[in-house]
Coordinates of C-alpha atoms and ligand atoms in Angstrom, one line a residue:
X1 CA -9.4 -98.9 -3.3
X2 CA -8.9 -98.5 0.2
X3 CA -8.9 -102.8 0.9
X4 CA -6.4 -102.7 -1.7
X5 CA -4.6 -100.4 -0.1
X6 CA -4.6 -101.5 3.3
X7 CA -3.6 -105.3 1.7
X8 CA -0.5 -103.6 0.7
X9 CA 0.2 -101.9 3.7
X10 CA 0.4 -105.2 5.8
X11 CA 2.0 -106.8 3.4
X12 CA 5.0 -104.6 3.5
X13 CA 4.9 -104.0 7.0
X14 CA 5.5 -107.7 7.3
X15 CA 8.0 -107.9 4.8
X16 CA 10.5 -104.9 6.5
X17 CA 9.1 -105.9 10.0
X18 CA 7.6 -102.3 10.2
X19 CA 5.8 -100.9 13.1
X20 CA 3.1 -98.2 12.5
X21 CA 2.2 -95.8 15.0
X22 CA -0.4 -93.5 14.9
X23 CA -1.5 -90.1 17.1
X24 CA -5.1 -90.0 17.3
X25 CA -5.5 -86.8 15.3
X26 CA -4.3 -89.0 12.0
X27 CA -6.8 -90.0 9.5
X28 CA -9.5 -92.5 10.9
X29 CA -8.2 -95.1 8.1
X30 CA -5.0 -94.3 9.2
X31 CA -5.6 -95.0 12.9
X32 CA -7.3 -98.5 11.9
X33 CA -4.1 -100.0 10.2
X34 CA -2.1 -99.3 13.2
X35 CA -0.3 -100.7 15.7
X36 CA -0.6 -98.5 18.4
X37 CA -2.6 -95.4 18.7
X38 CA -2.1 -93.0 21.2
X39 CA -1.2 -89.5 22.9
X40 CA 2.3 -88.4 22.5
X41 CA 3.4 -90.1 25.6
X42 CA 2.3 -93.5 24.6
X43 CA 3.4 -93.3 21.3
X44 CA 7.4 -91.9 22.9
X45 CA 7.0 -94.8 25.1
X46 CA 5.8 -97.4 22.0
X47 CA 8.3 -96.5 20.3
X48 CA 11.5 -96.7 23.1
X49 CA 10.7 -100.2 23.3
X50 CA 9.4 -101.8 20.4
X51 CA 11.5 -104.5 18.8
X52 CA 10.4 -103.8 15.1
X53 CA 13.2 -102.5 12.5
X54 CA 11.1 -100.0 10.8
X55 CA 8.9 -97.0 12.3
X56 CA 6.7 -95.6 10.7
X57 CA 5.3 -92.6 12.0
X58 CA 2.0 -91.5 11.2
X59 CA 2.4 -88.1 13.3
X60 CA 3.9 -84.8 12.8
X61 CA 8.1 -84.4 12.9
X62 CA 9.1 -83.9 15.7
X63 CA 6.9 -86.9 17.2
X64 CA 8.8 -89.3 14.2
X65 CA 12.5 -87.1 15.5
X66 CA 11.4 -87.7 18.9
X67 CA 11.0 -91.9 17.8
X68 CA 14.9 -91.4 15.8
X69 CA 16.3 -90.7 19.3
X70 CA 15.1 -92.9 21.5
X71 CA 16.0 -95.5 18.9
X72 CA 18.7 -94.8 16.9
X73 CA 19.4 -98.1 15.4
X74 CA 15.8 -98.2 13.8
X75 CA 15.0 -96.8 10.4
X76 CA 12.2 -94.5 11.5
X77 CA 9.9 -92.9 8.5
X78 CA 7.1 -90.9 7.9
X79 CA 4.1 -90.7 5.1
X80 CA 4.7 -87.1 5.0
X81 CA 8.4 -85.4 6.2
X82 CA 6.4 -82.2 5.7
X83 CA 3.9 -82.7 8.4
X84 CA 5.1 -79.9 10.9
X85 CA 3.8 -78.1 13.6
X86 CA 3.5 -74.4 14.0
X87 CA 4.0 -74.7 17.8
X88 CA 7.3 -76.5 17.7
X89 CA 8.8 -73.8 14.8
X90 CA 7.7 -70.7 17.3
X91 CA 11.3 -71.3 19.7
X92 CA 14.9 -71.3 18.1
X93 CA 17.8 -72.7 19.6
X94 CA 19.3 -69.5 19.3
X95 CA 17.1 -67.8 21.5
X96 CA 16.7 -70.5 24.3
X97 CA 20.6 -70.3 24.8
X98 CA 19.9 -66.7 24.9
X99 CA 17.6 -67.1 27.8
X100 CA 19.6 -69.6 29.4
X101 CA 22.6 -67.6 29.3
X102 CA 20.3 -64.5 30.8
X103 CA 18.9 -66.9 33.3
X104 CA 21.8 -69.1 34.5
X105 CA 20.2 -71.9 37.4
X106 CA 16.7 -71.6 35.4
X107 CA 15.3 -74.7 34.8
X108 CA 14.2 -75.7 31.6
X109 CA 10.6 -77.4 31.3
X110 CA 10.4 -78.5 27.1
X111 CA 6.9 -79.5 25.9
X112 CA 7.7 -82.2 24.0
X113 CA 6.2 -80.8 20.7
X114 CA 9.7 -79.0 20.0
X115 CA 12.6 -79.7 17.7
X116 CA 15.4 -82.1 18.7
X117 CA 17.7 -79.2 19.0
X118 CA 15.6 -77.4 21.6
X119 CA 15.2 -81.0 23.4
X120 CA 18.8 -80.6 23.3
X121 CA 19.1 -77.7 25.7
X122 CA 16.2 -78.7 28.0
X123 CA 16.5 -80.0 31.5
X124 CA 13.0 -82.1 31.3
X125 CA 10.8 -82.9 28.7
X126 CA 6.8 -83.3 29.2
X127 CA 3.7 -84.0 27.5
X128 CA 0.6 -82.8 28.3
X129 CA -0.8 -86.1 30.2
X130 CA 2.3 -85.5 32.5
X131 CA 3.5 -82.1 32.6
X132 CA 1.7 -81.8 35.9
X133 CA 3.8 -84.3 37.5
X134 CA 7.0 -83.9 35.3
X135 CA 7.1 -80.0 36.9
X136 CA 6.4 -81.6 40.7
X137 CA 9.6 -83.4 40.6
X138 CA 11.6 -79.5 40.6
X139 CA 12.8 -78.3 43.5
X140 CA 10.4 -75.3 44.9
X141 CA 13.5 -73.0 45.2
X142 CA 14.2 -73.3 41.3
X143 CA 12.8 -70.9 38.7
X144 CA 11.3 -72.9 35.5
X145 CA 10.8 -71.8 31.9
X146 CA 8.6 -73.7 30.3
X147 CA 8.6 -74.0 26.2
X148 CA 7.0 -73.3 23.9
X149 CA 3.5 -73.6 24.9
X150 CA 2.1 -70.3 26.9
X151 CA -1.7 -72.2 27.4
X152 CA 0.0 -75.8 28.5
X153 CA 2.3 -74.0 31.1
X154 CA 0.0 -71.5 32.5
X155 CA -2.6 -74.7 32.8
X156 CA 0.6 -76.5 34.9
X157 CA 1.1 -73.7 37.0
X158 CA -2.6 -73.0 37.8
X159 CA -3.0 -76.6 38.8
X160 CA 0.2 -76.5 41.2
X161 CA 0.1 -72.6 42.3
X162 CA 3.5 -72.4 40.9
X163 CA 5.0 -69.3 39.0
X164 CA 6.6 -70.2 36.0
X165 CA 8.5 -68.3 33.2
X166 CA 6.5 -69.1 30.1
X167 CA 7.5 -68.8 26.7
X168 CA 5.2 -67.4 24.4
X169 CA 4.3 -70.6 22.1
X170 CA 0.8 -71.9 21.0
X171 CA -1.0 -74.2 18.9
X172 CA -2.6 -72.0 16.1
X173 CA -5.3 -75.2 15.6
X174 CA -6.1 -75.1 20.0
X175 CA -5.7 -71.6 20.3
X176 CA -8.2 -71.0 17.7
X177 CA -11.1 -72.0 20.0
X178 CA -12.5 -68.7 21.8
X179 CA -14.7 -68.7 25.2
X180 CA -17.7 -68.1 22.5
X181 CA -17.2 -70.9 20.9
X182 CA -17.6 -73.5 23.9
X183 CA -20.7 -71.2 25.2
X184 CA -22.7 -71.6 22.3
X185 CA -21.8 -75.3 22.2
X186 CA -22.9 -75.6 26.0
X187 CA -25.8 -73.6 24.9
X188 CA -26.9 -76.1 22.1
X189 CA -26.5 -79.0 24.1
X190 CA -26.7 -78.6 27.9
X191 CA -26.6 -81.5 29.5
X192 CA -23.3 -82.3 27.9
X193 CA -20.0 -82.5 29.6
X194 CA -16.9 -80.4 28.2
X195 CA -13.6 -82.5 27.7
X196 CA -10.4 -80.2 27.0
X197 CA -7.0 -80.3 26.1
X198 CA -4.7 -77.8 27.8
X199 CA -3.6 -76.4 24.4
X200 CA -6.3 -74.0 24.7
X201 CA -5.8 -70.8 25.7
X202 CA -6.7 -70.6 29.8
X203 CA -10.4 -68.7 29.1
X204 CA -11.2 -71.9 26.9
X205 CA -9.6 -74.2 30.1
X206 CA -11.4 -72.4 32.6
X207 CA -15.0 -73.6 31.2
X208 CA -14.0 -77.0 31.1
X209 CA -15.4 -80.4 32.8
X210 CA -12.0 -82.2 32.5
X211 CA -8.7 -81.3 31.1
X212 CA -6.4 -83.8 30.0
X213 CA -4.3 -85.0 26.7
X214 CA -6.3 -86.9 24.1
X215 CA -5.8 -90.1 25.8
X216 CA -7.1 -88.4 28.8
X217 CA -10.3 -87.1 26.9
X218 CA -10.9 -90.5 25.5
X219 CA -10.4 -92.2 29.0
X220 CA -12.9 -89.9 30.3
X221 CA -15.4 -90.1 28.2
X222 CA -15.4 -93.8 28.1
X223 CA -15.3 -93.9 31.8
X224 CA -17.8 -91.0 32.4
X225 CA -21.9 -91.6 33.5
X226 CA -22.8 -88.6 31.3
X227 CA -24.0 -90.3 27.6
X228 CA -22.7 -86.4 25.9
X229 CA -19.9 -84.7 25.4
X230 CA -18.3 -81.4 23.8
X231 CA -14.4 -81.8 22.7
X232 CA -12.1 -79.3 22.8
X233 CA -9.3 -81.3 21.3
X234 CA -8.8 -81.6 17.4
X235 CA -11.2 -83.6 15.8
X236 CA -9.4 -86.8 14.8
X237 CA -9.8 -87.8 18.4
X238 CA -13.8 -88.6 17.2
X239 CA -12.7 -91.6 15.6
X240 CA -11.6 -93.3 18.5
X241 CA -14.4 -91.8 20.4
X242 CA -17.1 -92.8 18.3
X243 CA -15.5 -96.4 18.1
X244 CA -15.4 -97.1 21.7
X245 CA -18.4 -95.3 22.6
X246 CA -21.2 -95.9 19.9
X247 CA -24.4 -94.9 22.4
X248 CA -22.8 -91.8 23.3
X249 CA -22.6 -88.4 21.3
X250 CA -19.9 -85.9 20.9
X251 CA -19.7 -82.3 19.4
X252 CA -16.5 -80.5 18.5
X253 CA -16.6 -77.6 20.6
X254 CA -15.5 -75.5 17.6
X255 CA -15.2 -76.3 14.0
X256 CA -11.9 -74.7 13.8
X257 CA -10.3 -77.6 15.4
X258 CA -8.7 -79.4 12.6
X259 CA -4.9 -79.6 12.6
X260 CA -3.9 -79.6 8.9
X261 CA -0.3 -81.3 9.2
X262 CA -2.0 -84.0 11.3
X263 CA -4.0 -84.6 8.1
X264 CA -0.8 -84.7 5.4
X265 CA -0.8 -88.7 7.1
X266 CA -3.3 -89.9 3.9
X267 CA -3.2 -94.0 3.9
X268 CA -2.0 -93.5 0.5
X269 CA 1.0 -91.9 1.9
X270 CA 1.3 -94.3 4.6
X271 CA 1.9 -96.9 1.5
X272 CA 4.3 -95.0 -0.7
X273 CA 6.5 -94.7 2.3
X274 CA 6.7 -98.4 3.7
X275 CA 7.6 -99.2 -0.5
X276 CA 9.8 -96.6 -0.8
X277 CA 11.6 -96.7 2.8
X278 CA 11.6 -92.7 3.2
X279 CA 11.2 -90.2 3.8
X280 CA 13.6 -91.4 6.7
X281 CA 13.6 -89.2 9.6
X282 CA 17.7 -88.5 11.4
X283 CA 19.0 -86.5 13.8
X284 CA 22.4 -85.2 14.1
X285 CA 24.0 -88.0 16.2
X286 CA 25.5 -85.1 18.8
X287 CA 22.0 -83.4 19.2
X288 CA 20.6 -86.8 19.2
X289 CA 22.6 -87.6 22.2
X290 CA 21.6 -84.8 24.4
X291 CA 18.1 -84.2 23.9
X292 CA 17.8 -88.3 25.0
X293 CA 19.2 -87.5 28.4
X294 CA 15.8 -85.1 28.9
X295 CA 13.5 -87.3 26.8
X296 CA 14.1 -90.5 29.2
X297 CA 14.2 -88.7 32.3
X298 CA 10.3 -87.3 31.0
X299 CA 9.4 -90.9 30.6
X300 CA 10.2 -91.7 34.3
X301 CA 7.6 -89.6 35.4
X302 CA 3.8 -91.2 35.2
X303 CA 0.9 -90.1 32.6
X304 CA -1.6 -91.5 30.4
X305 CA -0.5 -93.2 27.1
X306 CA -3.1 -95.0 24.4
X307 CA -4.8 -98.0 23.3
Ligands
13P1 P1 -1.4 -85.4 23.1 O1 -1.9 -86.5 22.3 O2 -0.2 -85.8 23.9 O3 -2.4 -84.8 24.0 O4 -0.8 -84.2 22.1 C1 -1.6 -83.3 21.5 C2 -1.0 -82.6 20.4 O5 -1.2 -81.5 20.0 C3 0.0 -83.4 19.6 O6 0.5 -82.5 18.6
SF4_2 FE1 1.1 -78.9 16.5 FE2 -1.3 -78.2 17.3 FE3 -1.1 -79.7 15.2 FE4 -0.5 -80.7 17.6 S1 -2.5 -80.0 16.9 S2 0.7 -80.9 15.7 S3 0.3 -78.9 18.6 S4 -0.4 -77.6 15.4

């Protein structure tokens, strides 16, 4: 079934000169009939520059909206337009003009799992592999608010012992994970290092070995001595893990990290789309236009990406 399946995947890729990225939370099977697999900066900057005339998008929305802005002349599509994110849906426009309105001068730091209207009235975007550095390049004398993820800004701000107004965002799947969790896990295995992502809330961070995106994670771990390792990122990340690493060993810090969207990208999905051409992801051309401006001045600034 699955041979058969992933046949006709490459044969229609081929045929509409279709490009398929994948974050590394998809489906294993889904990750292996891609192009490019990475964190959500790779996969921005993958898909500013490819020269194919179809992406699809093997993510959640606002990764594939993100892809329909910085290239507006491709068809871009996704196995599953309902593949959301919780965190992205917890900020209206509305209320961000609010703030900005209350706040005039206050510089707005956008995590770039958001919706292309809140992109649109953000001064910066970031990721997680470069919010760090995306926040250094703000003048000290400037207040920031940083949407829509509390655990990702206060992470940025411990790092560079800078106060920042935080909105109050999270990822329901990250902030799931409790300081209990990761001790019994350290507990079970002890000579194993803990890899985390900054979606977690700050008592998960603080117990951490290495924080990073899940590029960063998977960089580590390949790079690191240590032969095991307890992840505090969503388990899709594994795949890749287990793939590059196969004498190593790695535990989920919490079984609670699943994201379910991630997991609406079935292969079987992946093929109705490419033969059907939809559904096809747009932006309102106007929106479109300004959240660009904040989107390619985040991709100036350094970070990890994928493989
Ligand atoms: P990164 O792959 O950029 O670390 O993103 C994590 C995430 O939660 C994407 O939804
Ligand atoms: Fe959103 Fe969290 Fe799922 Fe990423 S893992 S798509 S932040 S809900």
């Amino acid at each position: 079934m699955s041979e058969a399946l992933v046949s006709k995947i490459e044969a229609l890729k081929a045929e509409h000169n279709a490009v398929i990225l994948a974050h590394y939370y998809a489906p294993g099977d889904v990750q292996d009939v891609a192009d490019y697999v990475g964190d959500s900066l790779g996969l921005s900057r993958t898909a500013a520059t490819t020269e194919a005339d179809v992406i699809v998008f093997s993510g959640v929305h606002f990764m594939a909206e993100t892809a329909a802005i910085l290239s507006p002349e491709k068809k871009v599509i996704m196995p599953d337009a309902c593949a959301g994110c919780p965190m992205a849906d917890m900020i209206t426009a509305e209320k961000l003009a609010q703030f900005k309105a209350e706040n005039p001068g206050a510089v707005v730091v956008t995590y770039v799992n958001s919706a292309a209207d809140i992109k649109a009235l953000s001064d910066i975007c970031c990721t997680s592999s470069n919010a760090v550095n995306v926040v250094r390049t703000i003048p000290e004398d400037k207040d920031i608010l940083f949407v829509p993820d509390q655990n990702l800004g206060s992470y940025v701000s411990k790092v560079l012992g800078r106060k920042m107004i935080m909105w109050k965002g999270f990822c329901p799947t990250h902030q799931n994970v409790l300081p209990e969790h990761v001790l019994k896990a350290r507990e079970e295995h002890p000579d194993a290092l803990f890899a985390v992502h900054p979606e977690c809330r700050p008592a998960v961070v603080e117990l951490a070995d290495f924080v990073g995106s899940t590029t960063g994670i998977i960089n580590f771990c390949a790079e690191s001595d240590a032969d095991k390792f307890i992840i505090g990122t969503e388990n899709g990340v594994f795949h890749k893990l287990k793939k590059d690493n196969p004498d190593k060993e790695f535990f989920l810090a919490s079984p609670v990290l699943e994201c379910p969207n991630m997991k609406k990208n079935t292969l079987e999905k992946l093929a109705w789309c490419l033969e059907d051409m939809k559904p096809l992801i747009t932006v309102d051309p106007e929106i479109a236009r300004k959240a660009k401006a904040p989107i390619e001045r985040m991709l100036e600034v350094a970070g990890s990406g994928g493989k």
